Amino acid sequence: MSEQTEHNQHGVVIVGAGMAGVQTAVALREQGFTGPVTLLGAEPHQPYDRPPLSKAVLLGKAEDSAFGVDFEGLDIDLRLGSEVTGLRAADRELDTEVGPVPYGVLVLATGAQPLTLPGTEGVPGVHLLRTLDDAARLRPVLAASPRAVVVGAGWIGAEFATAAREAGCEVTVVEAADRVLAGALPAEVTGPMARWYEEAGAALITGAKVAGVEEGRVLLADGRVLPAGAVVVGIGARPATGWLAGTGVERGPDGSVTADAYLRTSLPGVYAVGDCASFPSGRYGTRLLVHHWDNALQGPRTVAANILAGEPDRVYDPVPYFWSEQFGRFVQYAGHHDGADTLLLRGDPAGPAWSVCWLKDGALVAVLAVGRPRDLAQGRKLIETAVPMDPAKVGDPSVPLKSATA
């Protein structure tokens, strides 16, 4: 039986009702798929967007961040509170808490789950910030303005620290690495960002490992004790794919589903998209795992097109993009800078607006923009076209990036 016949008979089942899952369902309908579409969400809530959780929802400026999607009108069978526990590929069936669900084509969009700090399970006052329930639990805590300790100076740690300062909390951020965003950006770029914490009135302690967390305090490995009315852990996330063990779905060492250039998995009729899947980038010559909103928006369009085609023909090779709002700044990044041979600064990092450009073999491969959205928009297009750049012009902030070609 062809994939086309298979998915028309049993329909497309999507596991995960976050951004990637919802967008896959919507894209199928937008692109003309008329068969059954079933969307399984583990949480009881209407599907929602995650970025507002660390901002508006956390500060009580919004109750939730539900997607404005008319699931009923689109004839999408949305099943909430349906956690998937297993996959039997030979039977083309999923196991859920309420019984088996057959599929014609399956899309894995289970996202990522936050890493927990060992030894903190069950300790009162320790929080993660990944779900709507997490934000709901944290909101009254922040409103009481406790002393907050944030473990991890990555994107989520900076965003939470920003919200906590806005709520009037005393904030200390503890980072095991010797600098902020150590896993994401090189030292030349992150140096200026460390000053943002101080300017916002948040204490930053780098090169400090957490030895333990007790109610009301955080113990550092060097013997220091930090009082903490609330502890928020933001030390990264891992693909939520543990349930796939033994199913025949190939996964990488990081737990990500190993998708091909068409976002197909190692099993026939099974695709993977969003935070849970890695894919080979022809543009960058390496496999990418992208834990960001834009990937969960773009990938589903490729998956939907390939499902409809029956014989996949659309390659997924995006320029990764993300943004972060922190300490009164809008930070944007496009591309992938690993392997770049030239780093060029545009503007003064001590000022409110500056950019960093990475070149490889004379072409732009990545751009980071702080308060320079035009650099980001133009840079993203230049990365896509891979045109040769003039380094002298790229390094001149008065020259528009689109005019800095060689």
Short mmCIF file of C-alpha atoms in Angstrom, two decimals:
data_model
loop_
_atom_site.label_atom_id
_atom_site.label_comp_id
_atom_site.label_asym_id
_atom_site.label_seq_id
_atom_site.Cartn_x
_atom_site.Cartn_y
_atom_site.Cartn_z
CA MET A 1 0.00 0.00 0.00
CA SER A 2 1.46 3.42 -0.92
CA GLU A 3 1.95 6.13 1.68
CA GLN A 4 -0.71 8.19 -0.13
CA THR A 5 -3.32 5.39 0.20
CA GLU A 6 -2.21 4.66 3.76
CA HIS A 7 -2.64 8.22 5.03
CA ASN A 8 -6.00 8.64 3.31
CA GLN A 9 -7.32 5.48 4.97
CA HIS A 10 -6.09 6.05 8.54
CA GLY A 11 -5.19 9.71 8.39
CA VAL A 12 -2.31 11.64 9.85
CA VAL A 13 -1.71 11.42 13.58
CA ILE A 14 0.49 14.08 15.20
CA VAL A 15 2.04 13.45 18.63
CA GLY A 16 2.56 16.74 20.47
CA ALA A 17 0.29 19.79 20.54
CA GLY A 18 2.94 22.49 20.88
CA MET A 19 3.95 24.88 18.12
CA ALA A 20 5.33 22.20 15.77
CA GLY A 21 2.37 19.85 16.17
CA VAL A 22 -0.29 22.54 15.78
CA GLN A 23 1.44 24.06 12.77
CA THR A 24 1.73 20.65 11.10
CA ALA A 25 -2.02 20.10 11.48
CA VAL A 26 -2.81 23.58 10.18
CA ALA A 27 -0.34 23.27 7.27
CA LEU A 28 -1.92 19.96 6.18
CA ARG A 29 -5.31 21.64 5.90
CA GLU A 30 -3.90 24.80 4.27
CA GLN A 31 -2.13 22.67 1.66
CA GLY A 32 -5.29 20.74 0.81
CA PHE A 33 -5.13 17.51 2.82
CA THR A 34 -8.70 16.23 3.28
CA GLY A 35 -8.12 13.01 5.24
CA PRO A 36 -8.44 12.65 9.02
CA VAL A 37 -5.99 14.69 11.12
CA THR A 38 -5.61 13.80 14.80
CA LEU A 39 -3.56 15.94 17.19
CA LEU A 40 -2.58 14.35 20.51
CA GLY A 41 -1.54 16.69 23.35
CA ALA A 42 -0.25 15.42 26.69
CA GLU A 43 -1.30 18.57 28.57
CA PRO A 44 -4.96 19.28 29.44
CA HIS A 45 -4.75 22.89 28.21
CA GLN A 46 -5.72 24.24 24.80
CA PRO A 47 -2.50 24.33 22.73
CA TYR A 48 -0.47 27.44 23.51
CA ASP A 49 2.62 29.38 22.52
CA ARG A 50 5.66 29.19 24.82
CA PRO A 51 7.61 32.48 24.40
CA PRO A 52 5.04 34.57 26.37
CA LEU A 53 5.41 32.24 29.37
CA SER A 54 8.66 33.93 30.46
CA LYS A 55 7.19 37.40 29.90
CA ALA A 56 3.51 38.39 29.79
CA VAL A 57 2.03 35.23 31.35
CA LEU A 58 4.64 35.15 34.13
CA LEU A 59 4.06 38.80 35.04
CA GLY A 60 0.28 38.49 35.02
CA LYS A 61 -0.15 40.63 31.89
CA ALA A 62 -1.85 37.71 30.11
CA GLU A 63 -3.78 34.71 31.42
CA ASP A 64 -2.52 32.33 28.78
CA SER A 65 -1.06 32.27 25.27
CA ALA A 66 -3.44 29.94 23.46
CA PHE A 67 -3.04 29.67 19.69
CA GLY A 68 -5.84 31.33 17.73
CA VAL A 69 -6.62 28.17 15.79
CA ASP A 70 -10.17 26.95 15.10
CA PHE A 71 -9.47 23.22 15.40
CA GLU A 72 -13.14 22.28 14.98
CA GLY A 73 -13.54 24.48 11.90
CA LEU A 74 -10.44 22.91 10.36
CA ASP A 75 -11.77 19.42 11.18
CA ILE A 76 -8.73 18.63 13.33
CA ASP A 77 -9.45 16.01 16.00
CA LEU A 78 -7.73 17.58 19.02
CA ARG A 79 -7.33 15.16 21.92
CA LEU A 80 -5.96 16.84 25.05
CA GLY A 81 -4.59 15.03 28.08
CA SER A 82 -3.58 12.18 25.75
CA GLU A 83 -0.08 11.14 26.65
CA VAL A 84 1.47 8.71 24.19
CA THR A 85 3.35 5.87 25.87
CA GLY A 86 4.47 3.68 22.97
CA LEU A 87 4.72 3.11 19.23
CA ARG A 88 4.22 -0.22 17.45
CA ALA A 89 5.42 0.42 13.93
CA ALA A 90 4.51 -3.03 12.59
CA ASP A 91 0.86 -2.38 13.49
CA ARG A 92 0.98 1.34 12.65
CA GLU A 93 -0.45 2.02 16.10
CA LEU A 94 0.34 4.29 19.04
CA ASP A 95 -0.30 3.32 22.64
CA THR A 96 -1.95 5.99 24.78
CA GLU A 97 -3.37 6.00 28.30
CA VAL A 98 -6.87 5.67 26.82
CA GLY A 99 -6.11 2.93 24.31
CA PRO A 100 -4.45 2.40 20.91
CA VAL A 101 -4.58 5.00 18.12
CA PRO A 102 -4.00 3.74 14.55
CA TYR A 103 -2.20 5.97 12.07
CA GLY A 104 -1.60 6.11 8.34
CA VAL A 105 1.19 8.65 8.61
CA LEU A 106 2.69 9.66 11.95
CA VAL A 107 4.34 12.98 12.84
CA LEU A 108 6.50 13.16 15.98
CA ALA A 109 6.36 16.69 17.42
CA THR A 110 6.90 16.03 21.12
CA GLY A 111 9.24 18.98 21.68
CA ALA A 112 11.77 19.13 24.50
CA GLN A 113 11.68 18.84 28.27
CA PRO A 114 13.74 20.98 30.62
CA LEU A 115 16.76 19.47 32.35
CA THR A 116 16.34 19.26 36.11
CA LEU A 117 19.03 20.00 38.65
CA PRO A 118 20.00 16.70 40.35
CA GLY A 119 18.85 16.52 43.95
CA THR A 120 16.17 19.23 43.64
CA GLU A 121 13.17 16.97 43.06
CA GLY A 122 10.62 17.61 45.76
CA VAL A 123 12.47 20.55 47.31
CA PRO A 124 9.92 23.33 48.02
CA GLY A 125 10.42 26.56 46.08
CA VAL A 126 12.29 25.03 43.11
CA HIS A 127 10.74 25.78 39.72
CA LEU A 128 11.20 25.03 36.03
CA LEU A 129 9.69 27.29 33.37
CA ARG A 130 8.51 25.30 30.37
CA THR A 131 4.74 24.85 30.62
CA LEU A 132 1.68 26.96 31.27
CA ASP A 133 1.34 25.23 34.66
CA ASP A 134 4.96 26.17 35.48
CA ALA A 135 4.19 29.83 34.74
CA ALA A 136 0.96 29.66 36.76
CA ARG A 137 2.86 28.32 39.79
CA LEU A 138 5.58 30.95 39.48
CA ARG A 139 3.32 33.97 39.00
CA PRO A 140 2.12 34.33 42.63
CA VAL A 141 5.66 33.59 43.83
CA LEU A 142 7.05 36.50 41.78
CA ALA A 143 4.21 38.76 42.88
CA ALA A 144 5.38 38.24 46.49
CA SER A 145 8.84 39.59 45.42
CA PRO A 146 11.07 36.99 47.07
CA ARG A 147 14.81 36.78 46.69
CA ALA A 148 15.14 34.71 43.56
CA VAL A 149 18.09 32.59 42.49
CA VAL A 150 18.25 31.60 38.83
CA VAL A 151 20.44 28.61 37.97
CA GLY A 152 21.72 29.01 34.40
CA ALA A 153 22.65 32.14 32.45
CA GLY A 154 21.30 30.98 29.10
CA TRP A 155 18.39 32.44 27.13
CA ILE A 156 15.65 31.31 29.52
CA GLY A 157 17.68 32.33 32.61
CA ALA A 158 18.17 35.85 31.24
CA GLU A 159 14.50 36.17 30.30
CA PHE A 160 13.33 34.99 33.72
CA ALA A 161 15.81 37.29 35.49
CA THR A 162 14.43 40.17 33.43
CA ALA A 163 10.85 39.37 34.49
CA ALA A 164 11.85 38.86 38.13
CA ARG A 165 13.58 42.25 38.25
CA GLU A 166 10.51 43.84 36.67
CA ALA A 167 8.42 42.23 39.42
CA GLY A 168 10.68 43.81 42.04
CA CYS A 169 12.58 40.69 43.13
CA GLU A 170 16.20 40.64 44.21
CA VAL A 171 17.82 38.34 41.67
CA THR A 172 21.05 36.35 41.66
CA VAL A 173 21.96 34.33 38.57
CA VAL A 174 24.38 31.42 39.01
CA GLU A 175 26.19 29.95 36.00
CA ALA A 176 28.52 26.94 36.06
CA ALA A 177 30.43 28.11 32.96
CA ASP A 178 32.78 31.07 33.15
CA ARG A 179 30.44 33.31 31.14
CA VAL A 180 26.84 33.81 30.09
CA LEU A 181 25.44 31.92 27.08
CA ALA A 182 28.57 29.77 26.98
CA GLY A 183 26.83 27.01 25.05
CA ALA A 184 25.37 29.33 22.45
CA LEU A 185 27.83 32.10 21.54
CA PRO A 186 31.60 32.79 21.61
CA ALA A 187 33.23 34.83 24.37
CA GLU A 188 33.78 37.93 22.18
CA VAL A 189 30.02 38.22 21.86
CA THR A 190 28.87 37.31 25.36
CA GLY A 191 31.26 39.62 27.22
CA PRO A 192 29.11 42.73 26.72
CA MET A 193 25.96 40.78 27.66
CA ALA A 194 27.26 40.07 31.17
CA ARG A 195 27.04 43.82 31.88
CA TRP A 196 23.32 43.79 31.15
CA TYR A 197 22.71 41.84 34.37
CA GLU A 198 24.48 44.45 36.47
CA GLU A 199 22.71 47.34 34.73
CA ALA A 200 19.37 45.65 35.51
CA GLY A 201 20.31 45.21 39.17
CA ALA A 202 20.73 41.43 38.97
CA ALA A 203 23.78 39.80 40.54
CA LEU A 204 25.66 37.42 38.24
CA ILE A 205 27.97 34.70 39.56
CA THR A 206 29.83 32.75 36.85
CA GLY A 207 32.12 29.73 37.23
CA ALA A 208 29.98 28.57 40.14
CA LYS A 209 28.55 25.08 40.49
CA VAL A 210 25.50 24.42 42.62
CA ALA A 211 26.27 21.82 45.30
CA GLY A 212 22.72 21.56 46.58
CA VAL A 213 19.39 23.27 47.08
CA GLU A 214 17.51 23.32 50.36
CA GLU A 215 14.28 25.09 51.18
CA GLY A 216 15.10 28.80 51.27
CA ARG A 217 18.72 28.59 50.10
CA VAL A 218 21.12 27.51 47.38
CA LEU A 219 24.48 26.00 48.34
CA LEU A 220 27.41 26.61 46.00
CA ALA A 221 30.33 24.22 45.63
CA ASP A 222 32.76 26.86 46.98
CA GLY A 223 30.87 27.06 50.26
CA ARG A 224 28.82 30.18 49.57
CA VAL A 225 25.17 30.13 50.62
CA LEU A 226 22.59 32.18 48.70
CA PRO A 227 19.24 32.91 50.38
CA ALA A 228 16.42 32.06 47.98
CA GLY A 229 12.69 32.46 48.36
CA ALA A 230 12.41 30.97 44.87
CA VAL A 231 14.85 28.97 42.75
CA VAL A 232 14.32 28.82 38.98
CA VAL A 233 16.33 26.25 37.03
CA GLY A 234 17.14 27.08 33.41
CA ILE A 235 19.99 24.79 32.42
CA GLY A 236 18.77 23.65 29.03
CA ALA A 237 16.37 21.14 27.55
CA ARG A 238 16.50 17.69 26.01
CA PRO A 239 14.27 16.23 23.28
CA ALA A 240 11.21 14.57 24.84
CA THR A 241 11.79 11.24 23.13
CA GLY A 242 12.40 8.75 25.94
CA TRP A 243 9.13 6.97 25.08
CA LEU A 244 10.57 6.03 21.67
CA ALA A 245 13.20 3.64 23.13
CA GLY A 246 12.92 0.25 21.45
CA THR A 247 10.47 1.41 18.77
CA GLY A 248 12.92 1.38 15.86
CA VAL A 249 13.00 5.19 15.60
CA GLU A 250 16.67 6.14 15.29
CA ARG A 251 17.83 8.76 17.80
CA GLY A 252 21.11 10.61 18.27
CA PRO A 253 23.29 10.75 21.42
CA ASP A 254 21.41 13.92 22.47
CA GLY A 255 18.09 12.06 22.31
CA SER A 256 16.90 13.83 19.17
CA VAL A 257 15.06 11.85 16.50
CA THR A 258 17.42 11.46 13.54
CA ALA A 259 15.39 12.86 10.64
CA ASP A 260 16.55 12.96 7.03
CA ALA A 261 16.55 15.96 4.68
CA TYR A 262 12.78 15.50 4.14
CA LEU A 263 12.18 15.22 7.93
CA ARG A 264 11.44 11.49 7.64
CA THR A 265 12.53 9.18 10.46
CA SER A 266 14.06 5.71 10.14
CA LEU A 267 10.54 4.17 10.14
CA PRO A 268 8.32 4.23 7.03
CA GLY A 269 5.48 6.74 7.19
CA VAL A 270 6.89 8.48 10.28
CA TYR A 271 8.13 12.10 10.26
CA ALA A 272 9.68 14.23 13.02
CA VAL A 273 9.67 18.00 13.40
CA GLY A 274 10.51 20.79 15.85
CA ASP A 275 12.54 20.58 19.08
CA CYS A 276 12.56 16.78 19.16
CA ALA A 277 14.25 16.26 15.77
CA SER A 278 17.67 16.87 14.24
CA PHE A 279 18.09 17.25 10.49
CA PRO A 280 21.04 17.37 8.07
CA SER A 281 21.76 20.91 6.88
CA GLY A 282 23.11 21.01 3.34
CA ARG A 283 23.79 24.71 3.84
CA TYR A 284 26.04 24.17 6.86
CA GLY A 285 27.28 20.65 6.15
CA THR A 286 26.32 19.34 9.58
CA ARG A 287 23.35 17.95 11.51
CA LEU A 288 21.38 20.62 13.38
CA LEU A 289 19.14 20.38 16.44
CA VAL A 290 17.30 23.70 16.74
CA HIS A 291 15.33 24.38 19.94
CA HIS A 292 13.61 27.53 18.77
CA TRP A 293 10.18 28.82 17.81
CA ASP A 294 10.93 29.54 14.14
CA ASN A 295 12.04 25.95 13.51
CA ALA A 296 8.72 24.77 14.95
CA LEU A 297 6.94 27.12 12.53
CA GLN A 298 8.91 26.38 9.33
CA GLY A 299 9.47 22.61 9.60
CA PRO A 300 5.76 21.70 9.65
CA ARG A 301 5.21 23.27 6.21
CA THR A 302 7.86 20.94 4.78
CA VAL A 303 6.38 17.90 6.55
CA ALA A 304 2.87 18.72 5.29
CA ALA A 305 4.09 19.19 1.71
CA ASN A 306 5.96 15.88 1.78
CA ILE A 307 2.99 14.01 3.25
CA LEU A 308 0.72 15.41 0.53
CA ALA A 309 3.24 14.61 -2.20
CA GLY A 310 3.26 10.95 -1.17
CA GLU A 311 6.82 10.73 -2.45
CA PRO A 312 8.74 13.37 -0.44
CA ASP A 313 10.33 16.00 -2.65
CA ARG A 314 10.77 19.05 -0.40
CA VAL A 315 14.10 19.34 1.41
CA TYR A 316 14.24 21.14 4.77
CA ASP A 317 17.32 23.36 4.92
CA PRO A 318 16.42 26.58 6.78
CA VAL A 319 18.54 29.44 8.03
CA PRO A 320 17.90 28.94 11.79
CA TYR A 321 16.46 32.01 13.50
CA PHE A 322 15.54 32.99 17.03
CA TRP A 323 15.06 36.00 19.23
CA SER A 324 15.20 36.82 22.93
CA GLU A 325 13.90 39.81 24.89
CA GLN A 326 16.10 40.44 27.91
CA PHE A 327 17.06 43.41 30.09
CA GLY A 328 15.28 45.88 27.80
CA ARG A 329 17.02 44.61 24.68
CA PHE A 330 15.76 42.75 21.64
CA VAL A 331 18.34 40.15 20.64
CA GLN A 332 18.02 38.28 17.33
CA TYR A 333 20.16 35.61 15.73
CA ALA A 334 20.09 33.97 12.30
CA GLY A 335 22.31 31.26 10.86
CA HIS A 336 24.89 28.91 12.37
CA HIS A 337 28.33 30.29 13.25
CA ASP A 338 30.20 27.05 13.98
CA GLY A 339 32.88 26.70 11.33
CA ALA A 340 32.99 30.42 10.49
CA ASP A 341 36.47 31.84 9.84
CA THR A 342 35.81 35.57 10.35
CA LEU A 343 33.98 37.49 13.09
CA LEU A 344 33.12 41.14 12.42
CA LEU A 345 31.59 43.62 14.84
CA ARG A 346 29.16 46.32 13.69
CA GLY A 347 28.85 49.11 16.27
CA ASP A 348 29.85 49.45 19.91
CA PRO A 349 28.79 46.56 22.21
CA ALA A 350 28.76 49.01 25.12
CA GLY A 351 25.98 50.92 23.35
CA PRO A 352 22.31 50.07 22.89
CA ALA A 353 22.57 48.78 19.30
CA TRP A 354 25.23 46.59 17.68
CA SER A 355 25.62 43.46 15.57
CA VAL A 356 28.05 40.63 15.00
CA CYS A 357 28.54 38.98 11.60
CA TRP A 358 30.25 35.68 10.91
CA LEU A 359 31.74 34.91 7.48
CA LYS A 360 33.00 31.66 6.03
CA ASP A 361 34.95 31.70 2.76
CA GLY A 362 33.78 35.27 2.25
CA ALA A 363 30.05 34.55 2.61
CA LEU A 364 27.81 35.50 5.55
CA VAL A 365 26.84 32.42 7.59
CA ALA A 366 25.41 33.98 10.77
CA VAL A 367 24.38 37.31 12.26
CA LEU A 368 23.53 38.39 15.81
CA ALA A 369 21.70 41.70 16.14
CA VAL A 370 21.10 43.64 19.36
CA GLY A 371 18.64 46.45 18.68
CA ARG A 372 19.50 46.41 14.95
CA PRO A 373 16.56 44.54 13.38
CA ARG A 374 17.46 45.75 9.89
CA ASP A 375 20.85 44.00 10.11
CA LEU A 376 19.04 40.80 11.02
CA ALA A 377 16.45 41.01 8.23
CA GLN A 378 19.03 41.86 5.57
CA GLY A 379 21.58 39.41 6.96
CA ARG A 380 19.11 36.53 6.90
CA LYS A 381 18.53 37.05 3.16
CA LEU A 382 22.27 37.33 2.49
CA ILE A 383 22.86 34.04 4.32
CA GLU A 384 20.22 32.37 2.15
CA THR A 385 21.80 33.60 -1.09
CA ALA A 386 25.42 33.02 0.11
CA VAL A 387 26.71 35.97 -1.93
CA PRO A 388 30.37 37.06 -1.36
CA MET A 389 30.71 39.91 1.16
CA ASP A 390 33.22 42.75 1.52
CA PRO A 391 34.57 42.41 5.12
CA ALA A 392 35.46 46.13 5.33
CA LYS A 393 31.89 47.12 4.49
CA VAL A 394 30.40 44.45 6.74
CA GLY A 395 32.40 45.86 9.67
CA ASP A 396 31.13 49.40 9.02
CA PRO A 397 27.84 49.89 10.90
CA SER A 398 26.96 52.90 8.71
CA VAL A 399 26.83 50.68 5.61
CA PRO A 400 23.57 48.70 5.25
CA LEU A 401 24.38 44.99 5.19
CA LYS A 402 22.60 44.56 1.87
CA SER A 403 25.10 47.06 0.41
CA ALA A 404 28.14 45.24 1.90
CA THR A 405 28.44 42.64 -0.84
CA ALA A 406 31.78 42.21 -2.60
#
